[in-house]
Amino acid sequence: MSLRLALILLTVISVVCDTLLLPFYPQFFVSEFSVSNPTLIGVFVANCCITVMLALPLWAKVAKKYHELALWLVTQVIAACFGLLCYFATNVWEFWFYYQLMLVLKASYLLIYPFALRLEQQSKHLSIIGLFSVLMHFGAIGGALVGGHFFSLNEPRYALLLSAAGDVIQVLLCAYLMLSLKLGIYQQAVESEKPRTRTPYFIWQFCFISVVVYFSAFLIRPFFTTHWQGMSAQSSAFQSALVYAIPAFAALLMLLFNHFRQHLPLPTLSRTSTFSCALIFGAIGLYLQAQESVWLVVSSRVLYGIALFQVMVLLEVMLFAKSEPAHYGSDFAKVHVAQNIGVILASLLVGMSVEYFSTTVPFYFAAIGFASLGAILLWRVKFVGRTATQPLNN
């Protein structure tokens, strides 16, 4: 088994296991702990994001000394143990505590991404980032469908057992790779072309954009299945999971389209312009999902999925184009912190907005976020282009 194939398997397994309950947190808390307070569920999701946000930079520092495979070998064993403790939790606070400890360990697998990019030339980064983006979406599809199946069986806790089993499989894969590739425990240092004394300005730019993008994108996730079942009362949990996963299916189509795009006579925009346009189309898709029409919601989720795929891929392509291999892990960790800040803010706002208003309000907030950022970036592209074409006055 090649290292790339193993990294793909590790990514798919980890994403599937982490998204088993993600679309169904409201239903899970009601079913297992009789907790139906939307604000409390929003705080739980925010707590999960804070945990991962704080843990990842620490693992990035550890990975500078110890090889990633050795790190994952240890962390996933312990994560599996905490997953089992979550399964046997008897009250919501016990579950909450063990779940956060599990996420601390699971956060280390996010280093798969910069690790894989470090192994490839920068000319191949677009295809690698597109591949991993689709793997994330594919994993989300699998996780949502399997999680929906467990809910249809009235056994949602089985998702926790499957998650622990996935951690064990990851451990076996890491052990196999370390033995077959004869890797040691310690990391080989990667030299930096440009030693840094402080965080570059472009990192702060990407952090700001990431906060807005992830805030807007995550606003609609925690209560989407609740919103859908409110419109289509006959839908089962599995059917709701299918609708939830539509953007992931759209991302698969976009990966194929991007692969063959170079052979099509289509106009080419700059990355920033394409990114801005994708944000605008994403805002339209978000706005339409708030309408009380089943077919309009389904079709707008396709549009939203296409736009979101372009946004996520281009955001990371532009980031790693400005970074360098020696700093991939630390730069990704910093931007990931910003992503989680966006998710945390969204988690806190979505719970309160659903509790005090309705499940449609988050879609409007999310649309405003995408549209505002897209308009700002389009104005910036136009302004910079106009400034560059003006003659200098002597």
Tab-separated table of N, CA and C in Angstrom, residues 15 28 63 108 137 177 188 208 210-211 220 234 243 269 284 295 307 315 361 373 379:
chain	number	residue	atom	x	y	z
A	15	VAL	N	-13.008	11.222	8.769
A	15	VAL	CA	-14.130	12.127	8.490
A	15	VAL	C	-15.458	11.416	8.680
A	28	PHE	N	-29.981	13.545	18.789
A	28	PHE	CA	-29.211	12.660	19.680
A	28	PHE	C	-29.412	13.056	21.142
A	63	ALA	N	4.394	17.645	16.371
A	63	ALA	CA	4.763	17.011	15.111
A	63	ALA	C	6.083	17.543	14.547
A	108	SER	N	-5.461	15.551	16.288
A	108	SER	CA	-4.146	15.312	15.683
A	108	SER	C	-4.243	14.839	14.239
A	137	HIS	N	-15.872	15.700	1.757
A	137	HIS	CA	-17.291	15.659	1.403
A	137	HIS	C	-17.791	14.216	1.318
A	177	LEU	N	2.220	1.318	8.109
A	177	LEU	CA	3.056	2.252	7.356
A	177	LEU	C	4.418	2.446	8.014
A	188	GLN	N	11.983	14.278	10.795
A	188	GLN	CA	13.116	14.850	10.084
A	188	GLN	C	12.826	16.327	9.835
A	208	PHE	N	-8.956	36.097	8.639
A	208	PHE	CA	-10.192	36.886	8.584
A	208	PHE	C	-11.193	36.262	7.604
A	210	SER	N	-11.316	33.219	6.581
A	210	SER	CA	-11.750	31.911	7.091
A	210	SER	C	-12.824	32.054	8.157
A	211	VAL	N	-12.682	33.061	9.029
A	211	VAL	CA	-13.705	33.282	10.057
A	211	VAL	C	-15.063	33.509	9.409
A	220	ILE	N	-25.786	26.913	9.032
A	220	ILE	CA	-26.951	26.154	8.582
A	220	ILE	C	-26.863	24.663	8.923
A	234	GLN	N	-42.854	13.775	6.461
A	234	GLN	CA	-42.810	12.342	6.183
A	234	GLN	C	-41.380	11.811	6.031
A	243	VAL	N	-30.565	14.489	2.045
A	243	VAL	CA	-30.693	15.896	1.662
A	243	VAL	C	-29.544	16.710	2.275
A	269	LEU	N	-10.800	33.099	-14.987
A	269	LEU	CA	-10.695	34.236	-14.081
A	269	LEU	C	-9.530	34.023	-13.131
A	284	ILE	N	-26.579	33.048	-2.808
A	284	ILE	CA	-27.878	32.800	-3.447
A	284	ILE	C	-28.429	31.438	-3.023
A	295	TRP	N	-38.608	21.312	-3.258
A	295	TRP	CA	-37.784	21.207	-4.461
A	295	TRP	C	-36.831	22.385	-4.594
A	307	ALA	N	-20.798	25.924	-5.137
A	307	ALA	CA	-20.113	27.155	-4.723
A	307	ALA	C	-19.202	26.913	-3.525
A	315	LEU	N	-9.636	28.679	-1.250
A	315	LEU	CA	-9.119	29.279	-0.022
A	315	LEU	C	-7.825	28.601	0.397
A	361	VAL	N	-33.959	31.417	9.954
A	361	VAL	CA	-33.138	32.610	10.197
A	361	VAL	C	-31.649	32.357	9.933
A	373	LEU	N	-18.770	39.225	2.104
A	373	LEU	CA	-17.368	38.921	1.842
A	373	LEU	C	-17.086	38.903	0.343
A	379	TRP	N	-14.812	44.093	-4.964
A	379	TRP	CA	-14.434	45.507	-4.958
A	379	TRP	C	-12.923	45.658	-4.866
